[in-house]
GROMACS .gro file of N, CA, C and O in nm:
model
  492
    1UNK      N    1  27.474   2.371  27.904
    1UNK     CA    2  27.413   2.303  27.791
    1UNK      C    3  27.475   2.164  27.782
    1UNK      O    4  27.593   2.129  27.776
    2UNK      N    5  27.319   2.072  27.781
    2UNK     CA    6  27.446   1.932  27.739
    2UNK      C    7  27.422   1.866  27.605
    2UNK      O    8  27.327   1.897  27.534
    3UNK      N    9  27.526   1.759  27.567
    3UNK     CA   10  27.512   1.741  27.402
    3UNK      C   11  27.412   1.632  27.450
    3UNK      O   12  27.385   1.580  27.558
    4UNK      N   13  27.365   1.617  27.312
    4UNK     CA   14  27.269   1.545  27.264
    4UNK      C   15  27.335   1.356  27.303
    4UNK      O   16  27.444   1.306  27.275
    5UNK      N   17  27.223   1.299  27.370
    5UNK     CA   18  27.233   1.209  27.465
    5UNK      C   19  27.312   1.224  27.631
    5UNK      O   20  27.342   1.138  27.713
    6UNK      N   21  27.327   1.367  27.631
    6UNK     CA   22  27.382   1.303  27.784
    6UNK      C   23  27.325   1.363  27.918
    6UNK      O   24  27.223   1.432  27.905
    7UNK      N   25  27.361   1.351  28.008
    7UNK     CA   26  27.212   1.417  28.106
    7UNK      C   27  27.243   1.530  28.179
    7UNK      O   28  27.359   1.545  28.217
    8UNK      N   29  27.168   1.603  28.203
    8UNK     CA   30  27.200   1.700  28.265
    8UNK      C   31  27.233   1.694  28.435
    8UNK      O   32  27.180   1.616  28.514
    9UNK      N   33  27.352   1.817  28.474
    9UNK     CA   34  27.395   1.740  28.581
    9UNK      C   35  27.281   1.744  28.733
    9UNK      O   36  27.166   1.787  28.724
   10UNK      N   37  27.319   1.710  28.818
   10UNK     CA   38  27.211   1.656  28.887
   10UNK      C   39  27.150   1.835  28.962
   10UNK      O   40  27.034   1.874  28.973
   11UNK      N   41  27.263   1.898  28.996
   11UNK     CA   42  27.194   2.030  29.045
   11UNK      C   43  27.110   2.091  28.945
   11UNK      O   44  27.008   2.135  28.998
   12UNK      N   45  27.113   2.113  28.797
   12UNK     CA   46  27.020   2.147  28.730
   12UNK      C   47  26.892   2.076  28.750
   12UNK      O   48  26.778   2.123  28.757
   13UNK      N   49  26.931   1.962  28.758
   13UNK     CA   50  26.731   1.873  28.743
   13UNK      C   51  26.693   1.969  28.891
   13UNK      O   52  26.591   2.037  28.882
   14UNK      N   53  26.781   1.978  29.043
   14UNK     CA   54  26.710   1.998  29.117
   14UNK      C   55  26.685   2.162  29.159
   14UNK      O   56  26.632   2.186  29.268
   15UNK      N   57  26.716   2.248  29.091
   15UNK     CA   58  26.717   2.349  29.030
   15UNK      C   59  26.599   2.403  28.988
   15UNK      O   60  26.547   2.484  29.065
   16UNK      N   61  26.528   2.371  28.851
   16UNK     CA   62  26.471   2.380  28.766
   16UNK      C   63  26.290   2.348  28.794
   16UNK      O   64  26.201   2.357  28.709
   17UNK      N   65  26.279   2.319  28.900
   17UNK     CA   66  26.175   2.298  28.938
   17UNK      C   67  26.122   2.467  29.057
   17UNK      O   68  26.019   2.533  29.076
   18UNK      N   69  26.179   2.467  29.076
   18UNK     CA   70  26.212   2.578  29.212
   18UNK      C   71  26.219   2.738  29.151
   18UNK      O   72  26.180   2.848  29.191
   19UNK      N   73  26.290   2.688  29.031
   19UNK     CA   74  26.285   2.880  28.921
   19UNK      C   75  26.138   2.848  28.820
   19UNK      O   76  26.088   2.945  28.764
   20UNK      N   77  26.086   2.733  28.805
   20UNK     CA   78  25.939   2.763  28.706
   20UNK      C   79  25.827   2.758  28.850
   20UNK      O   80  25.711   2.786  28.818
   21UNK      N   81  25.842   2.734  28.965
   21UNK     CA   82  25.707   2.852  29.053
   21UNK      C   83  25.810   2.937  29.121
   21UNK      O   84  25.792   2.935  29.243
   22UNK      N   85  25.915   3.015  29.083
   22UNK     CA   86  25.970   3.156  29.140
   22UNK      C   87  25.970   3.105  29.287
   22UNK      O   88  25.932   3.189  29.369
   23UNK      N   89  26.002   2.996  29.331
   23UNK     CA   90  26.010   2.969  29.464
   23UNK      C   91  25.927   2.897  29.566
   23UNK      O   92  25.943   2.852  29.679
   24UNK      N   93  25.806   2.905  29.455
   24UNK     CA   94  25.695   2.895  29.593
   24UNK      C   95  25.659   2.780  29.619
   24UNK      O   96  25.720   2.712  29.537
   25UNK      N   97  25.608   2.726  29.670
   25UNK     CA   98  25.478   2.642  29.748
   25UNK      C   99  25.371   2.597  29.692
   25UNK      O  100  25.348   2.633  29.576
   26UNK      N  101  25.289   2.517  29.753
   26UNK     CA  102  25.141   2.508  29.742
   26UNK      C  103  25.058   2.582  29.850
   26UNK      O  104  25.065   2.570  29.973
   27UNK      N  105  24.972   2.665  29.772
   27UNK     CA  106  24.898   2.734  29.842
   27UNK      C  107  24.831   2.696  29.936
   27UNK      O  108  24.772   2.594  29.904
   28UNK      N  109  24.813   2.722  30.023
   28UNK     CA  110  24.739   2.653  30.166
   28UNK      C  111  24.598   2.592  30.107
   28UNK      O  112  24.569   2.485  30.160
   29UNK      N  113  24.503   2.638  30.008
   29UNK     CA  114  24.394   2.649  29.963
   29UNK      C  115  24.383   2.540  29.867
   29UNK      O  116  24.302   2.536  29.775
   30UNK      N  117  24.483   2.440  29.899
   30UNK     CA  118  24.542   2.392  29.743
   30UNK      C  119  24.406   2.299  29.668
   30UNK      O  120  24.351   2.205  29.727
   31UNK      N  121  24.381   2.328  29.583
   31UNK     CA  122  24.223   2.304  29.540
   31UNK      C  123  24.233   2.143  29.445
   31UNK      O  124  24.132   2.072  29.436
   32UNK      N  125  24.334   2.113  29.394
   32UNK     CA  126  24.361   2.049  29.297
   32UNK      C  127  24.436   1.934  29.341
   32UNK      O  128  24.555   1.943  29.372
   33UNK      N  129  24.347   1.786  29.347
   33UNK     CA  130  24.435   1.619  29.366
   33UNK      C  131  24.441   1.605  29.239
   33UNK      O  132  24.416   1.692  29.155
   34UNK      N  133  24.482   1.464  29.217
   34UNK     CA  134  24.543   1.373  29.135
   34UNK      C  135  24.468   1.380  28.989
   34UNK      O  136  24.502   1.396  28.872
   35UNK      N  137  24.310   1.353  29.083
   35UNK     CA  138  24.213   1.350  28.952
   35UNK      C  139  24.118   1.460  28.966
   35UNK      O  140  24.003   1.436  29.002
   36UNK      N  141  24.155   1.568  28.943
   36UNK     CA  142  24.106   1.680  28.959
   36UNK      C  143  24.098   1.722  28.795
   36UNK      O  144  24.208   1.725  28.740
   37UNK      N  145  23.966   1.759  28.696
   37UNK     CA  146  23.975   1.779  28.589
   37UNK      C  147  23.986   1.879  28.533
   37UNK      O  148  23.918   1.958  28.597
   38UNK      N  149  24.065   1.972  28.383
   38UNK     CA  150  24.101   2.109  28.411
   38UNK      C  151  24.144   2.145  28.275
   38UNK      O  152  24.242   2.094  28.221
   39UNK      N  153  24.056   2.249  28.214
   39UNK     CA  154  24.081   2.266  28.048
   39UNK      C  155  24.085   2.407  28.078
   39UNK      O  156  24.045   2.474  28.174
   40UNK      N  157  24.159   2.440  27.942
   40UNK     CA  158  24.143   2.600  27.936
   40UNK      C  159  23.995   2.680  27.904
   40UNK      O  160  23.901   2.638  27.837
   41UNK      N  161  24.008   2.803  27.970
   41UNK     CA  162  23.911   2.895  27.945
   41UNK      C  163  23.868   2.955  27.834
   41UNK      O  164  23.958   2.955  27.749
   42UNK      N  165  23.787   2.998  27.804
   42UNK     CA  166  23.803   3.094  27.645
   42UNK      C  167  23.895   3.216  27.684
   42UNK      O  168  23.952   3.265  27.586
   43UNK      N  169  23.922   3.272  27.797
   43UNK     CA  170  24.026   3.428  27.842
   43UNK      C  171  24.138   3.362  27.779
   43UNK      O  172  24.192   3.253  27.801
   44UNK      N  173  24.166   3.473  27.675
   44UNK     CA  174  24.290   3.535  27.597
   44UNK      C  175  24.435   3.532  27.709
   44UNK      O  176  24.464   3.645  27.748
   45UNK      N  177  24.475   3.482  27.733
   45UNK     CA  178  24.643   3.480  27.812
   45UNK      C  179  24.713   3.572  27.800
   45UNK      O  180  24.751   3.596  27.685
   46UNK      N  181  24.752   3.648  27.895
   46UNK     CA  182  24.877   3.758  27.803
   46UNK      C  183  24.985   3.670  27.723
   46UNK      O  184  25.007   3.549  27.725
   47UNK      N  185  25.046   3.778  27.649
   47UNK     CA  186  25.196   3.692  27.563
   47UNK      C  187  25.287   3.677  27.659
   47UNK      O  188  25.369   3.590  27.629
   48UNK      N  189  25.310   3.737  27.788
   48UNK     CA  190  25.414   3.737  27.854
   48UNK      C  191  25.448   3.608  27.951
   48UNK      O  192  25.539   3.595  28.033
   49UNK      N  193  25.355   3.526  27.917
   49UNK     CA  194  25.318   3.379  28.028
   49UNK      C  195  25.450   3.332  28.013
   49UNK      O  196  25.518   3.353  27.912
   50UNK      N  197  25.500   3.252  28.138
   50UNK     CA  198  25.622   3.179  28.109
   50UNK      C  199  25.588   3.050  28.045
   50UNK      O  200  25.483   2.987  28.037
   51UNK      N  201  25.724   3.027  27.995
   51UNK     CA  202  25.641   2.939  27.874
   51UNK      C  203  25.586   2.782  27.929
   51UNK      O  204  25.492   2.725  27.874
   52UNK      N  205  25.674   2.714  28.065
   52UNK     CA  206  25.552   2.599  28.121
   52UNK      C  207  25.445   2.657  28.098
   52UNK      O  208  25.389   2.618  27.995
   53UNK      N  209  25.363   2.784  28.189
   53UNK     CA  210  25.210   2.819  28.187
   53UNK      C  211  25.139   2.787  28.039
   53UNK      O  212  25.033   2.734  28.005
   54UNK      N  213  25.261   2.851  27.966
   54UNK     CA  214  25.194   2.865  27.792
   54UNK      C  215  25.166   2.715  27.778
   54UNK      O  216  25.048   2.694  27.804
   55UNK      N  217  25.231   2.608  27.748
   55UNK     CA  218  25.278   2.496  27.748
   55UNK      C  219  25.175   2.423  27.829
   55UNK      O  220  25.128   2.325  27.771
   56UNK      N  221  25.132   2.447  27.939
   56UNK     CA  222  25.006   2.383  28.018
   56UNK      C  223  24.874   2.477  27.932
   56UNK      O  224  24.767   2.416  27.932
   57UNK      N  225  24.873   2.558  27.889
   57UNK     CA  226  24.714   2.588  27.851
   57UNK      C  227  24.734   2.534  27.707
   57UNK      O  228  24.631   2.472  27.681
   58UNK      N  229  24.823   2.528  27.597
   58UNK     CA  230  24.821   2.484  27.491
   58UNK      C  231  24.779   2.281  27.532
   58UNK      O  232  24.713   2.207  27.459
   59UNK      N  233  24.829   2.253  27.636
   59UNK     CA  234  24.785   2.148  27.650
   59UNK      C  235  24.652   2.084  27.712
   59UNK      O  236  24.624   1.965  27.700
   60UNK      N  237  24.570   2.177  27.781
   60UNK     CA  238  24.456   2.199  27.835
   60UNK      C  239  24.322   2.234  27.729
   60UNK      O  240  24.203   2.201  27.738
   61UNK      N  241  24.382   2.303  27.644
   61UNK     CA  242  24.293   2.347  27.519
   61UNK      C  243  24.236   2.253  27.470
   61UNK      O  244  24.115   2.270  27.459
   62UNK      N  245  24.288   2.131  27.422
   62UNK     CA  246  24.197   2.047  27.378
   62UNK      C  247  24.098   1.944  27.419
   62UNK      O  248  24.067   1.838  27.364
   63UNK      N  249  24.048   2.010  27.546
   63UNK     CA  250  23.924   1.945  27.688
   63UNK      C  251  23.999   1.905  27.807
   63UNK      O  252  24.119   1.932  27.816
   64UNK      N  253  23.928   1.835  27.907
   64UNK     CA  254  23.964   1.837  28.015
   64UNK      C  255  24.065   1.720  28.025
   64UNK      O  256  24.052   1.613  27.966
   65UNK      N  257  24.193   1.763  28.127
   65UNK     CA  258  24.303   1.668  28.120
   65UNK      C  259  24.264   1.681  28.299
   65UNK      O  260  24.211   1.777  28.356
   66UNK      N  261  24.303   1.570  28.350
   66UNK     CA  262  24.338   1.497  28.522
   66UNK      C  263  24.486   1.532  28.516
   66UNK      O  264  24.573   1.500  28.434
   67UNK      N  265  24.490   1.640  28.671
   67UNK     CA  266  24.590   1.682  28.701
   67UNK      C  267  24.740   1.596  28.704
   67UNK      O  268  24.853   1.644  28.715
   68UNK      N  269  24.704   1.465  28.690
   68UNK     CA  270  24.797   1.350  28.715
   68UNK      C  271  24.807   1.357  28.574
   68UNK      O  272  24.926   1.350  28.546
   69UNK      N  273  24.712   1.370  28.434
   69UNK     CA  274  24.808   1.366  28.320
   69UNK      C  275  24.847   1.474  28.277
   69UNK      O  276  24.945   1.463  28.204
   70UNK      N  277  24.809   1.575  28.291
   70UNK     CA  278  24.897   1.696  28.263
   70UNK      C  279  25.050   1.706  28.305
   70UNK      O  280  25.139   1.765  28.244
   71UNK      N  281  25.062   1.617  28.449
   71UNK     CA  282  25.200   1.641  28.529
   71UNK      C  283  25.261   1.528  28.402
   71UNK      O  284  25.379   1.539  28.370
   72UNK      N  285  25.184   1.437  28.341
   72UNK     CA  286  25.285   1.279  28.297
   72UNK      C  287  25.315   1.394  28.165
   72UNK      O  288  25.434   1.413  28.141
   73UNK      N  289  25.218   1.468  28.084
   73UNK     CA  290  25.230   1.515  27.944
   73UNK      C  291  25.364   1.632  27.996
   73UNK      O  292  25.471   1.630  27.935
   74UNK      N  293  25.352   1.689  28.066
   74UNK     CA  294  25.441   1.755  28.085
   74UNK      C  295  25.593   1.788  28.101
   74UNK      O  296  25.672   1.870  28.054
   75UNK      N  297  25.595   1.640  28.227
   75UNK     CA  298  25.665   1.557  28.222
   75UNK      C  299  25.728   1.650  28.374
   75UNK      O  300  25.844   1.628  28.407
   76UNK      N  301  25.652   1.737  28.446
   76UNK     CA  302  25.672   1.765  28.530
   76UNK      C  303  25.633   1.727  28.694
   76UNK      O  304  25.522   1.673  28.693
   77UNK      N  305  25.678   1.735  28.809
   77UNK     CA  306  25.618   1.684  28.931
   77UNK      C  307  25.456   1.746  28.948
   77UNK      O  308  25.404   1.850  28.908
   78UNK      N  309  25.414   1.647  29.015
   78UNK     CA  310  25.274   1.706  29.092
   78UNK      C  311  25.257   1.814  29.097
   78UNK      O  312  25.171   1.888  29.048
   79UNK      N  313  25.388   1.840  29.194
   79UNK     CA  314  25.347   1.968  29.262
   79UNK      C  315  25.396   2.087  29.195
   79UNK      O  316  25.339   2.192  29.225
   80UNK      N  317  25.461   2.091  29.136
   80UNK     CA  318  25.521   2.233  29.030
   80UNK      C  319  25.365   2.207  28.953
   80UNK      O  320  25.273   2.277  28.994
   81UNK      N  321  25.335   2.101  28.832
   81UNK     CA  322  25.193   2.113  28.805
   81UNK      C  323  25.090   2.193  28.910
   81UNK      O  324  25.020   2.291  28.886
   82UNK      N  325  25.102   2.133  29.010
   82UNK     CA  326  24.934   2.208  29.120
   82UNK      C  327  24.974   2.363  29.128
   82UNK      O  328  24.881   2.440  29.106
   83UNK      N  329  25.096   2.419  29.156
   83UNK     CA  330  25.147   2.566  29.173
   83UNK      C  331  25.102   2.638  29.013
   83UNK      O  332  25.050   2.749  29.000
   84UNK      N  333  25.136   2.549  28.905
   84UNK     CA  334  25.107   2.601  28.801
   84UNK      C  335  24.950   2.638  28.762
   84UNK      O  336  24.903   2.741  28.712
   85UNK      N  337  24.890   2.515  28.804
   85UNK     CA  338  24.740   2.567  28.767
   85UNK      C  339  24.672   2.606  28.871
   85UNK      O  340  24.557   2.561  28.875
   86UNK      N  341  24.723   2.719  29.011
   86UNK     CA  342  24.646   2.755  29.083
   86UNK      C  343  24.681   2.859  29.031
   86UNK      O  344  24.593   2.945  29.031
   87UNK      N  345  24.793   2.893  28.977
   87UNK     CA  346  24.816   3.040  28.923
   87UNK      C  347  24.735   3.060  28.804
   87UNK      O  348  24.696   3.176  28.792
   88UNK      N  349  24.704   2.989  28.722
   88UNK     CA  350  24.629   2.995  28.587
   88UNK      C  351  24.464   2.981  28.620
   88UNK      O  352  24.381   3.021  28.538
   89UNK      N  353  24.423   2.915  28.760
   89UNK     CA  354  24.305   2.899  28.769
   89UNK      C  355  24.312   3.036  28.849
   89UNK      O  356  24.218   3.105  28.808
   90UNK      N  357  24.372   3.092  28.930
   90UNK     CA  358  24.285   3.190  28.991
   90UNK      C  359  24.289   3.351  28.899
   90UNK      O  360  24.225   3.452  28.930
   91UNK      N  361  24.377   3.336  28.788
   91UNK     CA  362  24.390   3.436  28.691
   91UNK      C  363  24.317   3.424  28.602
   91UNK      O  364  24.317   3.517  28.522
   92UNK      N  365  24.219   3.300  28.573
   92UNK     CA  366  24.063   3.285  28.520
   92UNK      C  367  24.140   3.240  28.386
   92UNK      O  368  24.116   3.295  28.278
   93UNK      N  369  24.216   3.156  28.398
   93UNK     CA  370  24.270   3.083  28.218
   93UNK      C  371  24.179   2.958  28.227
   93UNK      O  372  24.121   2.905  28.131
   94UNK      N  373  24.176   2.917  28.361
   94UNK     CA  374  24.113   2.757  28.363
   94UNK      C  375  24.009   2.750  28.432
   94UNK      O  376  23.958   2.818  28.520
   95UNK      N  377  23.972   2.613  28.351
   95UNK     CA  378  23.826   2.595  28.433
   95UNK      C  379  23.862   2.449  28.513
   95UNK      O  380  23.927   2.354  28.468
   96UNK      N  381  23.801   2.463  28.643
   96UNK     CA  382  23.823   2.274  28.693
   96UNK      C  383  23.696   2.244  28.739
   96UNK      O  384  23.603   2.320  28.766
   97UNK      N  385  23.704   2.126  28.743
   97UNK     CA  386  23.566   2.044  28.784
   97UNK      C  387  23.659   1.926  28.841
   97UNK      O  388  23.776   1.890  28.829
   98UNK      N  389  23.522   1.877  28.925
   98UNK     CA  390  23.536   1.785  29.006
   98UNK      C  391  23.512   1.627  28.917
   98UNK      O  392  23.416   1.615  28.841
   99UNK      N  393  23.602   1.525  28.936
   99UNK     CA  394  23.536   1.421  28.830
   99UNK      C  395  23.417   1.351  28.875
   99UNK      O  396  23.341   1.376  28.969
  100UNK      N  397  23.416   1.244  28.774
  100UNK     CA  398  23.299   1.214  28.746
  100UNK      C  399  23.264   1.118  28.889
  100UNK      O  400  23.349   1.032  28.909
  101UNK      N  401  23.147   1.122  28.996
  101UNK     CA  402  23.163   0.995  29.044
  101UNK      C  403  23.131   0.833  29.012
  101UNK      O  404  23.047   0.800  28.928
  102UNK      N  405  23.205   0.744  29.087
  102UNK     CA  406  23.208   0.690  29.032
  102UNK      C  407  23.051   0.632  29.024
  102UNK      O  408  22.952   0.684  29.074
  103UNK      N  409  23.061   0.485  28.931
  103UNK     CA  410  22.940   0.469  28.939
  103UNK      C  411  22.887   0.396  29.036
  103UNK      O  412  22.959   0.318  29.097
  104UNK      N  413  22.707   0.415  29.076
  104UNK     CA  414  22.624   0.312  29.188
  104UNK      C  415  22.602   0.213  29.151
  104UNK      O  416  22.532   0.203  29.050
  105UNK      N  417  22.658   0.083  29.225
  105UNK     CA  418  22.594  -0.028  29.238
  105UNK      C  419  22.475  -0.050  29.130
  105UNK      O  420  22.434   0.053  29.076
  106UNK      N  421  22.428  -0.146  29.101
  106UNK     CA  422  22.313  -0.169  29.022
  106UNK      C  423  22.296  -0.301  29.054
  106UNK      O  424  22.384  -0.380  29.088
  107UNK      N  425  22.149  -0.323  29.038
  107UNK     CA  426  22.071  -0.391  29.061
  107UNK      C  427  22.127  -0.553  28.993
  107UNK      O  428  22.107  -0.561  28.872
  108UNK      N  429  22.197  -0.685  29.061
  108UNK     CA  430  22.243  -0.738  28.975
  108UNK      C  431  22.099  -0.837  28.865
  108UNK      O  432  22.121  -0.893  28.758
  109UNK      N  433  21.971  -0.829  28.933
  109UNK     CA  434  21.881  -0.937  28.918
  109UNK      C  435  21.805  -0.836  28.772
  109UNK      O  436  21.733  -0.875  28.680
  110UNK      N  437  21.858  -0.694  28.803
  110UNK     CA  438  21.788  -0.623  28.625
  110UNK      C  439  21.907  -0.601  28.563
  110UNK      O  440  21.887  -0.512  28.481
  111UNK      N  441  22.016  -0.634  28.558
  111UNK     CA  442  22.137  -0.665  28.475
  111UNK      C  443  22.058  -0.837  28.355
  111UNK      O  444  22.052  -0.863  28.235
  112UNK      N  445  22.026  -0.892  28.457
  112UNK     CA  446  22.029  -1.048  28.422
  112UNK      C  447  21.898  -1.001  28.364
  112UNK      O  448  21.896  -1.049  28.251
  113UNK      N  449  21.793  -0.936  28.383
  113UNK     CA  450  21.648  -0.972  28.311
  113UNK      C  451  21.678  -0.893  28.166
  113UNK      O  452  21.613  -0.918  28.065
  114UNK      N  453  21.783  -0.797  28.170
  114UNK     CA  454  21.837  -0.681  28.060
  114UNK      C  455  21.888  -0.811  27.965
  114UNK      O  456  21.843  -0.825  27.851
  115UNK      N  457  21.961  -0.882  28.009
  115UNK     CA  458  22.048  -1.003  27.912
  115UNK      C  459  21.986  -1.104  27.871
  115UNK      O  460  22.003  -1.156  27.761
  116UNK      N  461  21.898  -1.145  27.969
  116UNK     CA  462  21.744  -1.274  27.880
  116UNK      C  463  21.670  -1.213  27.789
  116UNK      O  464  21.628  -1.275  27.691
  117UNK      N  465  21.640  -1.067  27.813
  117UNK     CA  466  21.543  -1.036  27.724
  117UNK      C  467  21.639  -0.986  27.595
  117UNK      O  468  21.583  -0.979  27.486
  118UNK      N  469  21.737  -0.961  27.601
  118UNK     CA  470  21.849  -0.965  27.448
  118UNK      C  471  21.849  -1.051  27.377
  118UNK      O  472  21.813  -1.062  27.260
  119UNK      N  473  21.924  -1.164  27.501
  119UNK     CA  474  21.936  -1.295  27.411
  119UNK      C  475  21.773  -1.356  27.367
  119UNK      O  476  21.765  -1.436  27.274
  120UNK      N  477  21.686  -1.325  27.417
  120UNK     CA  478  21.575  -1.376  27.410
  120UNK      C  479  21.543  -1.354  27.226
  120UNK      O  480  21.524  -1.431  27.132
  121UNK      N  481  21.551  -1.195  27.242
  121UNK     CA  482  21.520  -1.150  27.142
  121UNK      C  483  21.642  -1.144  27.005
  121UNK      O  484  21.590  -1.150  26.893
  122UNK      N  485  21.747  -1.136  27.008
  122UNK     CA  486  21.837  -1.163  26.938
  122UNK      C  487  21.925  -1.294  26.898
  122UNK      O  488  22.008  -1.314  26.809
  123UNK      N  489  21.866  -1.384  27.015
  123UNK     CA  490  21.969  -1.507  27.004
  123UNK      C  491  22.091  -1.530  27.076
  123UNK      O  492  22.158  -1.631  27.053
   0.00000   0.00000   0.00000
């Protein structure tokens, strides 16, 4: 335990990542980049979740978060995040989707007839 302002020593930080996924990896299958989007399910969680998992669906609950801000809200790495929500996505807590793409090109000459006929009409 350390007091209030001072840091914890360096084997704990590198520690502590390694006991919240019990050891593991990224799954070969690994489904989830950066901007990969991902809210909780309506399925009930057991009580027994460790509490990151708890801690990622209480933070997922309120719509879809990008795997890159869940890791910043969390305040955890990428990759302990991606281990976390392949375990929660394939135990049916989460839902992911793919984002949005981006947007097509548009026409720049009906941009400009969109803005004469504004100003035309509005001034």
């Amino acid at each position: 335990m350390t007091a209030p302002g001072e840091q914890e020593p360096e084997s704990a930080q590198l520690v502590r990542p390694y006991v919240i996924t019990n050891g593991r990896g990224l799954p070969e299958n690994d489904q989830f980049n950066l901007i990969t989007l991902v809210t909780a399910s309506e399925e009930r969680p057991p009580s027994h979740l460790d509490p990151e998992k708890r801690g990622l669906l209480e933070l997922c609950s309120g719509g879809y978060l990008s795997v890159a801000e869940i890791a910043g809200h969390m305040g955890l790495p990428i990759g302990i995040v991606k281990v976390l929500l392949s375990d929660l996505s394939t135990d049916g807590y989460l839902i992911t989707r793919a984002p949005a793409p981006p947007a097509q090109l548009v026409d720049v000459s009906l941009l400009q007839e969109v803005l004469d006929g504004l100003q035309a009409r509005f001034g």
